[in-house]
GROMACS .gro file of C-alpha atoms in nm:
model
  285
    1UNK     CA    1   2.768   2.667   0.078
    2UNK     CA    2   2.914   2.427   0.316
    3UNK     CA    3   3.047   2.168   0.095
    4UNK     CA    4   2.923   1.872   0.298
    5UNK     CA    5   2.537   2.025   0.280
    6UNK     CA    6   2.624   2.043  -0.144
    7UNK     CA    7   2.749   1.697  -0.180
    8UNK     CA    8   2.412   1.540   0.049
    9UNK     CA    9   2.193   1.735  -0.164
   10UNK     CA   10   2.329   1.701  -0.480
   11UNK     CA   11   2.339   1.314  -0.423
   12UNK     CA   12   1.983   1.326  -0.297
   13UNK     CA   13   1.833   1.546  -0.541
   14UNK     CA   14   1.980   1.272  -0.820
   15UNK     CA   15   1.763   1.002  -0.683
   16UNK     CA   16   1.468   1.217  -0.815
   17UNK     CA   17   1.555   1.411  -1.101
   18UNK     CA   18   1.529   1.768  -0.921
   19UNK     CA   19   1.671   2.014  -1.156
   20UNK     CA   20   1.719   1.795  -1.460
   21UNK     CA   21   1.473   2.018  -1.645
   22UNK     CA   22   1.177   1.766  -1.671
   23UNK     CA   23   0.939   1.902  -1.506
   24UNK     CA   24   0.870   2.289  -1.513
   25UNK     CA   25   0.736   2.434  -1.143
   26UNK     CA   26   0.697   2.773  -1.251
   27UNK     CA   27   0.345   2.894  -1.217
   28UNK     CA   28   0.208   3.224  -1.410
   29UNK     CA   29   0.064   3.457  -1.193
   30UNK     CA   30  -0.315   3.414  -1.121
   31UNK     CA   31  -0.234   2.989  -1.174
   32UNK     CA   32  -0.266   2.815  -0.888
   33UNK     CA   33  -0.218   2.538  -0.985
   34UNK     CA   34  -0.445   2.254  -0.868
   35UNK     CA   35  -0.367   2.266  -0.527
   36UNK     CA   36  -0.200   2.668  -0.412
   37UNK     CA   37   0.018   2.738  -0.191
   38UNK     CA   38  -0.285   2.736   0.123
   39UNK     CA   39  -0.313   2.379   0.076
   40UNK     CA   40  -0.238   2.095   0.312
   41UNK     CA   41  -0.101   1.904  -0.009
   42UNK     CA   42   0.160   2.110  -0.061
   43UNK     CA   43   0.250   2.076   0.298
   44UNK     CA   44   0.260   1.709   0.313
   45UNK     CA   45   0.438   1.667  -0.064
   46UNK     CA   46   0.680   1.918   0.089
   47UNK     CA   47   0.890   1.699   0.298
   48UNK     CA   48   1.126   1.514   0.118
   49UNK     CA   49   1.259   1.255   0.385
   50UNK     CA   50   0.838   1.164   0.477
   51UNK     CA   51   0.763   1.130   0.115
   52UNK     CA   52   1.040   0.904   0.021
   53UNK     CA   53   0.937   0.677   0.305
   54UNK     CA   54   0.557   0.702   0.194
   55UNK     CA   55   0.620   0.652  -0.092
   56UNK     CA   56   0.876   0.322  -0.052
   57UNK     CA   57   0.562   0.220   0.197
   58UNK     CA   58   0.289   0.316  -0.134
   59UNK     CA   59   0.458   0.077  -0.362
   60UNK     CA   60   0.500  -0.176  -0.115
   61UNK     CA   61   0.128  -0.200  -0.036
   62UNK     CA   62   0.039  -0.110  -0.434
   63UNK     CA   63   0.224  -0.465  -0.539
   64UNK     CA   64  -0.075  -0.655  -0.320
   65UNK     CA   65  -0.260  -0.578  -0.606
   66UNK     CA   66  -0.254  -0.864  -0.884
   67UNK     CA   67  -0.363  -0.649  -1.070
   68UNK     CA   68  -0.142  -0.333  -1.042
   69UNK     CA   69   0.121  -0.574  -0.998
   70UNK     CA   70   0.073  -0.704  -1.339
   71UNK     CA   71   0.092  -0.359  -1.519
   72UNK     CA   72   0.500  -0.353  -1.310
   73UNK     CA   73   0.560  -0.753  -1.426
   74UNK     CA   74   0.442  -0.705  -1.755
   75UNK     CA   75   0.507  -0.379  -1.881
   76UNK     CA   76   0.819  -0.203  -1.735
   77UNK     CA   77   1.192  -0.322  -1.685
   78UNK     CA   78   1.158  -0.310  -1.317
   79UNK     CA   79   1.444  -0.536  -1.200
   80UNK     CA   80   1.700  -0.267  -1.369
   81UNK     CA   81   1.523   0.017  -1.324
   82UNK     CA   82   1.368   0.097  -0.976
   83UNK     CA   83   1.492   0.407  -0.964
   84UNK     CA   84   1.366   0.567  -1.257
   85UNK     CA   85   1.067   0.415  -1.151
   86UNK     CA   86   1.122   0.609  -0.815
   87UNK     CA   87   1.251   0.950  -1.010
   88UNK     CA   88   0.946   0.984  -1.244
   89UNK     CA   89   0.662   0.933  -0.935
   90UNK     CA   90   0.886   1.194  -0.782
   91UNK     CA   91   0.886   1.434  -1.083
   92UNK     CA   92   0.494   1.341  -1.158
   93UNK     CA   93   0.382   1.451  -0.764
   94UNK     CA   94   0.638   1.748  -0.787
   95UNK     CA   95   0.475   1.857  -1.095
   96UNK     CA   96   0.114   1.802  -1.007
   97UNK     CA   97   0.158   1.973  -0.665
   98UNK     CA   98   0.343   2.302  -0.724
   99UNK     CA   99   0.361   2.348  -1.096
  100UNK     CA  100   0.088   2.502  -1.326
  101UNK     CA  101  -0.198   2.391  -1.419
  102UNK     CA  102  -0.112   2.317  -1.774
  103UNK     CA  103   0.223   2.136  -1.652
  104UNK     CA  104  -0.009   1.958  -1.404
  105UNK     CA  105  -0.236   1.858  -1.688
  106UNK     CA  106   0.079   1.739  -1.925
  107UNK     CA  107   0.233   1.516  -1.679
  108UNK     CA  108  -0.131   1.318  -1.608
  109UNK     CA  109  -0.182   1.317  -2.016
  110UNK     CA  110   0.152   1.119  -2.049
  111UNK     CA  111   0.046   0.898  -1.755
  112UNK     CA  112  -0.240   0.839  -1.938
  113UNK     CA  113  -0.104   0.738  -2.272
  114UNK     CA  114   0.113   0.503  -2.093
  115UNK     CA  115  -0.166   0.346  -1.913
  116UNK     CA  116  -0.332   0.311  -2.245
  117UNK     CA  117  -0.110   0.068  -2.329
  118UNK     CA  118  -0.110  -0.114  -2.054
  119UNK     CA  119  -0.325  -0.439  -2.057
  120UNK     CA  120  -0.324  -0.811  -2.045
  121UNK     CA  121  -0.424  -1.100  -1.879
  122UNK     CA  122  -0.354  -1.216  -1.512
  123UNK     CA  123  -0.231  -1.573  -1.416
  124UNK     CA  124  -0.558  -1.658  -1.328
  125UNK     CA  125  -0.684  -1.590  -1.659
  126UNK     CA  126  -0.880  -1.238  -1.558
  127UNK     CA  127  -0.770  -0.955  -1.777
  128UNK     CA  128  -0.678  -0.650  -1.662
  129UNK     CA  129  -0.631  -0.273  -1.753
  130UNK     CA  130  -0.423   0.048  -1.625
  131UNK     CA  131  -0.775   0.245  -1.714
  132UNK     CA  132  -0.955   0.040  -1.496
  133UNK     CA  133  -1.151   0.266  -1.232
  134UNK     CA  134  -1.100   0.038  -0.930
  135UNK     CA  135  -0.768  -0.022  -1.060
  136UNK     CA  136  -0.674   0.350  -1.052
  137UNK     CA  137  -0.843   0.451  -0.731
  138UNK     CA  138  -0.650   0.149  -0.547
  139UNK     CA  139  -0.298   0.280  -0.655
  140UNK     CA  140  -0.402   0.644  -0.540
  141UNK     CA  141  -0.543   0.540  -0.188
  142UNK     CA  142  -0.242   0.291  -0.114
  143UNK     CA  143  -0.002   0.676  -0.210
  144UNK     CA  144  -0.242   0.916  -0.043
  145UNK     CA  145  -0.267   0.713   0.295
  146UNK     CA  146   0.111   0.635   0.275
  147UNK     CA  147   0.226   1.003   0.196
  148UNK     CA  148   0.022   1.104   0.472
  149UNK     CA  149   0.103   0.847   0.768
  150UNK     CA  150   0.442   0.930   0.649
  151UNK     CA  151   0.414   1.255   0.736
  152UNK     CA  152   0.206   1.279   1.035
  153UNK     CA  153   0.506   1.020   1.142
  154UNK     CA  154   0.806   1.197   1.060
  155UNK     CA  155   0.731   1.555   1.030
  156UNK     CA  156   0.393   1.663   1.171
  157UNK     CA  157   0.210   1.478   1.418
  158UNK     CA  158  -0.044   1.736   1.547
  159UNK     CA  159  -0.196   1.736   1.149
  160UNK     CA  160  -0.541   1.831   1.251
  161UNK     CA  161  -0.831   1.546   1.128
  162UNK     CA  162  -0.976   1.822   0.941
  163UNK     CA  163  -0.679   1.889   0.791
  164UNK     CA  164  -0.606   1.523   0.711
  165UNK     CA  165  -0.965   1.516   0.529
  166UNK     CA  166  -0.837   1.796   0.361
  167UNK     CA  167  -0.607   1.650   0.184
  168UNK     CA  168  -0.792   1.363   0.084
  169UNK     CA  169  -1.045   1.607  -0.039
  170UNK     CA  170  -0.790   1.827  -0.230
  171UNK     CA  171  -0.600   1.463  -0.397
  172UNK     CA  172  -0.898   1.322  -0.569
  173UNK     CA  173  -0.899   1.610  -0.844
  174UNK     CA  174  -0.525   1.434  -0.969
  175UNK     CA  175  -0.718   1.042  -0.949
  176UNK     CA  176  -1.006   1.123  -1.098
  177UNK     CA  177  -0.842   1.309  -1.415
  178UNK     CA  178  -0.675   0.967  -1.437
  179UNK     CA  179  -0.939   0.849  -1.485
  180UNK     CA  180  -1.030   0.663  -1.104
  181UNK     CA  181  -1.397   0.708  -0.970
  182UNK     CA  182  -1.583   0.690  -0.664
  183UNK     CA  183  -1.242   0.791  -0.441
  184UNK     CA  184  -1.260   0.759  -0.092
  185UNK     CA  185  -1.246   1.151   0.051
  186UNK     CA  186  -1.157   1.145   0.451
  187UNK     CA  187  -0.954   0.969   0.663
  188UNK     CA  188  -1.278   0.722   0.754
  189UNK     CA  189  -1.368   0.657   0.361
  190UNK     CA  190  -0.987   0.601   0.294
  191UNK     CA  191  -0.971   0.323   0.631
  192UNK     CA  192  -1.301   0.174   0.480
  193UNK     CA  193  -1.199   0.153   0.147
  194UNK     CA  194  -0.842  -0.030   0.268
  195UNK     CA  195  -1.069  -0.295   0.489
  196UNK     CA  196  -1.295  -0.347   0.180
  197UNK     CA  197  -1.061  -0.425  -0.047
  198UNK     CA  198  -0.825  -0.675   0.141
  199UNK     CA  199  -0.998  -0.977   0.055
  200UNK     CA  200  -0.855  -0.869  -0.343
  201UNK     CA  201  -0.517  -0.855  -0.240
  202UNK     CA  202  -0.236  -1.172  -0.291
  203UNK     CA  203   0.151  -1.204  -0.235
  204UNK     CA  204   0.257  -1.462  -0.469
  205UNK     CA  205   0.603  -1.546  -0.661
  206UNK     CA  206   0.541  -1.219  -0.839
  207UNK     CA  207   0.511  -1.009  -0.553
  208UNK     CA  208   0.776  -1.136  -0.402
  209UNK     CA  209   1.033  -1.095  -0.681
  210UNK     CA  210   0.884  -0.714  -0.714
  211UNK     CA  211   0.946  -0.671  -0.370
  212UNK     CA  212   1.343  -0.784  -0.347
  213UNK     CA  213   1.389  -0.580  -0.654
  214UNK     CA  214   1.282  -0.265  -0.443
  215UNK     CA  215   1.408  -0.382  -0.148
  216UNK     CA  216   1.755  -0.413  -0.248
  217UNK     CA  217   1.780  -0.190  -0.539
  218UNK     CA  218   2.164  -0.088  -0.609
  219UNK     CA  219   2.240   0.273  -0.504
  220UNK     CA  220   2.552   0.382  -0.636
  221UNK     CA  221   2.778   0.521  -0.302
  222UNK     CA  222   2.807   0.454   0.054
  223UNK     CA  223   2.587   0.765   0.179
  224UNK     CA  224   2.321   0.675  -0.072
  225UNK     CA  225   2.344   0.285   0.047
  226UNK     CA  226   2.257   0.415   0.426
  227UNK     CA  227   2.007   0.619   0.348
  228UNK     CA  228   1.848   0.345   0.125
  229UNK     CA  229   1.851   0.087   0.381
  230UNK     CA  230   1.724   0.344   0.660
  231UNK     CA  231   1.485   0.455   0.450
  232UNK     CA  232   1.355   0.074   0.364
  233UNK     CA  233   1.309   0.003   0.715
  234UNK     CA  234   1.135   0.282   0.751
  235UNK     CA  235   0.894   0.211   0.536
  236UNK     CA  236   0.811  -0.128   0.619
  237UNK     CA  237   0.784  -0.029   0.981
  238UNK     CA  238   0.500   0.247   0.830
  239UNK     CA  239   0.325  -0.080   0.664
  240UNK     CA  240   0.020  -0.152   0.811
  241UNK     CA  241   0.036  -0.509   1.010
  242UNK     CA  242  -0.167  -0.702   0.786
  243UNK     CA  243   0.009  -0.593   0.461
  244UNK     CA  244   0.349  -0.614   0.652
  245UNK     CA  245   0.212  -0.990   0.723
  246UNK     CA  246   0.139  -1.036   0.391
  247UNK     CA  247   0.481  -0.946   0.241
  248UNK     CA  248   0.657  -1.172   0.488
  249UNK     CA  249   0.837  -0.846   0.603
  250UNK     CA  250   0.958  -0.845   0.963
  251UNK     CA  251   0.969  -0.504   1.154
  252UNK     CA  252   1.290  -0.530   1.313
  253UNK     CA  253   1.355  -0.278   1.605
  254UNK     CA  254   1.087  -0.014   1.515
  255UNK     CA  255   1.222   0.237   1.764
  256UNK     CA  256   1.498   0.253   1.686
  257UNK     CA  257   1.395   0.311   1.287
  258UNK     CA  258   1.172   0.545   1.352
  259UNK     CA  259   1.474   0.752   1.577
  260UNK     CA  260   1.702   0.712   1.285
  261UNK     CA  261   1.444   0.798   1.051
  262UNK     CA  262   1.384   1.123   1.247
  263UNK     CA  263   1.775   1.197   1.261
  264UNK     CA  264   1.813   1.146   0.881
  265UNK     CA  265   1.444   1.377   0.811
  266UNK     CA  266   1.686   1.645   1.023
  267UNK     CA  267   1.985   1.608   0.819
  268UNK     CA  268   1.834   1.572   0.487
  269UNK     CA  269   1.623   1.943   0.521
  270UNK     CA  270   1.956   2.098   0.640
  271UNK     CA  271   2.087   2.009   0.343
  272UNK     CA  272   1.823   2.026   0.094
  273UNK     CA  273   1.729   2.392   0.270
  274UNK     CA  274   1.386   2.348   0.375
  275UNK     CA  275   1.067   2.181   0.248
  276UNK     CA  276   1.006   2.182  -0.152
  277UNK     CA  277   0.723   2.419  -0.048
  278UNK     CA  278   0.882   2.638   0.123
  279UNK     CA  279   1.129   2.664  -0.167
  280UNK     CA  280   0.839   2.703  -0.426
  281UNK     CA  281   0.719   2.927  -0.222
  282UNK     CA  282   1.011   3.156  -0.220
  283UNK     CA  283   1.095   3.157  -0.582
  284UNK     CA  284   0.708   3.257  -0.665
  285UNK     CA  285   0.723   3.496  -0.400
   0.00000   0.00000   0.00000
């Protein structure tokens, strides 16, 4: 293997945990899963360089929240530990997506004994709590509509509507088994939802702190340091305008981003070999 292609992917497979035996993806035979191989999810989850920037974008837009932000203030070390934040969603989608359906069903149990414990009261003096419905369902639209704009962005822009419902459709089965209801299922409910809920949303001293500590989380090399900052800028360029207004983010030469973004996509699936589908795919094959 060129040796180049190795160190890029080793470096990049780190940030997420690939390989580090947490997460099992093999599937017996007859198991699909909860999603299969036909499905538009695992085409979407499948691109590595979209769903990083999605998913820097998702937590961006879940810290509007006071309440979701609450749950990162209050119950996790976030200021020394972004990216393990970053590796377990990583392992959790990767798991949910190709694995089987018990492994699927393991990793949303353990999400749902940590949310179990994690409760309190706001600032403002309203309680809140990780089990909450509303709660829930806001942290999986703010992902699902990120992962997805990501994608149609950076790796497929001629995703069908139909097939864009479709994986709105297909993504409810992993919110509602953590327990969020009523989830918006189509590209219209999802852009409905996001307008209805607005008037909930804050950027405070909180928020802001959260947000430096992702946006300048330490990455240990030069490579990783590029990447980081391209893939930042990405991100907030992928914000939508309000919540980009909201975070007092600027978008600073979009263009260009979004050309760099698209050379780095390139590079990074030379070296990782292809989509995480496509991979799966093989080794089930």
């Amino acid at each position: 293997m060129n040796p180049l292609r190795q160190t890029i992917a080793r470096q990049v497979r780190g940030l997420t945990g690939a390989g580090d035996g947490a997460i099992d993806l093999r599937r017996p035979p007859g198991d699909d899963g909860l999603f299969g191989p036909n499905s538009v999810s695992w085409r979407v989850h499948g691109d590595f360089s979209s769903m990083m920037i999605g998913g820097t974008t998702a937590l961006l837009l879940q810290m509007l929240h006071p309440g979701a932000l609450a749950g990162v203030w209050d119950h996790s070390n976030f200021r020394h530990d972004m990216l393990g934040r970053l590796k377990r969603t990583a392992q959790f989608i990767a798991a949910t997506t190709y694995g089987s359906t018990a492994e699927a069903e393991r990793l949303i149990g353990r999400v749902r004994r940590i949310h179990d414990r994690v409760h309190g009261v706001l600032p403002s003096g309203v309680p809140y709590d990780a089990n909450d419905p509303h709660l829930l369902t806001w942290v999986h639209v703010a992902e699902t509509d990120s992962f997805l704009r990501a994608y149609l962005r950076y790796r497929d822009p001629h995703l069908s509507r139909a097939d864009q419902d479709r994986y709105f459709v297909e993504n409810v089965v992993v919110a509602e088994r953590l327990g969020a209801r009523d989830v918006p299922d189509s590209r219209a409910a999802v852009d409905a939802w996001l307008l209805s809920v607005r008037g909930e949303l804050r950027c405070d001293v909180r928020t802001r702190t959260v947000r430096e500590a992702l946006l300048h989380q330490p990455l240990p090399n030069p490579f990783l340091k590029g990447f980081g900052a391209l893939n930042t800028a990405a991100a907030i360029d992928l914000l939508p305008p309000w919540a980009r207004a909201m975070l007092e983010l600027r978008n600073t030469a979009p263009l260009g981003v979004r050309a760099g973004a698209q050379g780095m996509a390139r590079m990074l699936r030379w070296a990782l070999g292809g989509s995480a589908s496509e991979k799966t795919a093989r080794a089930q094959g």
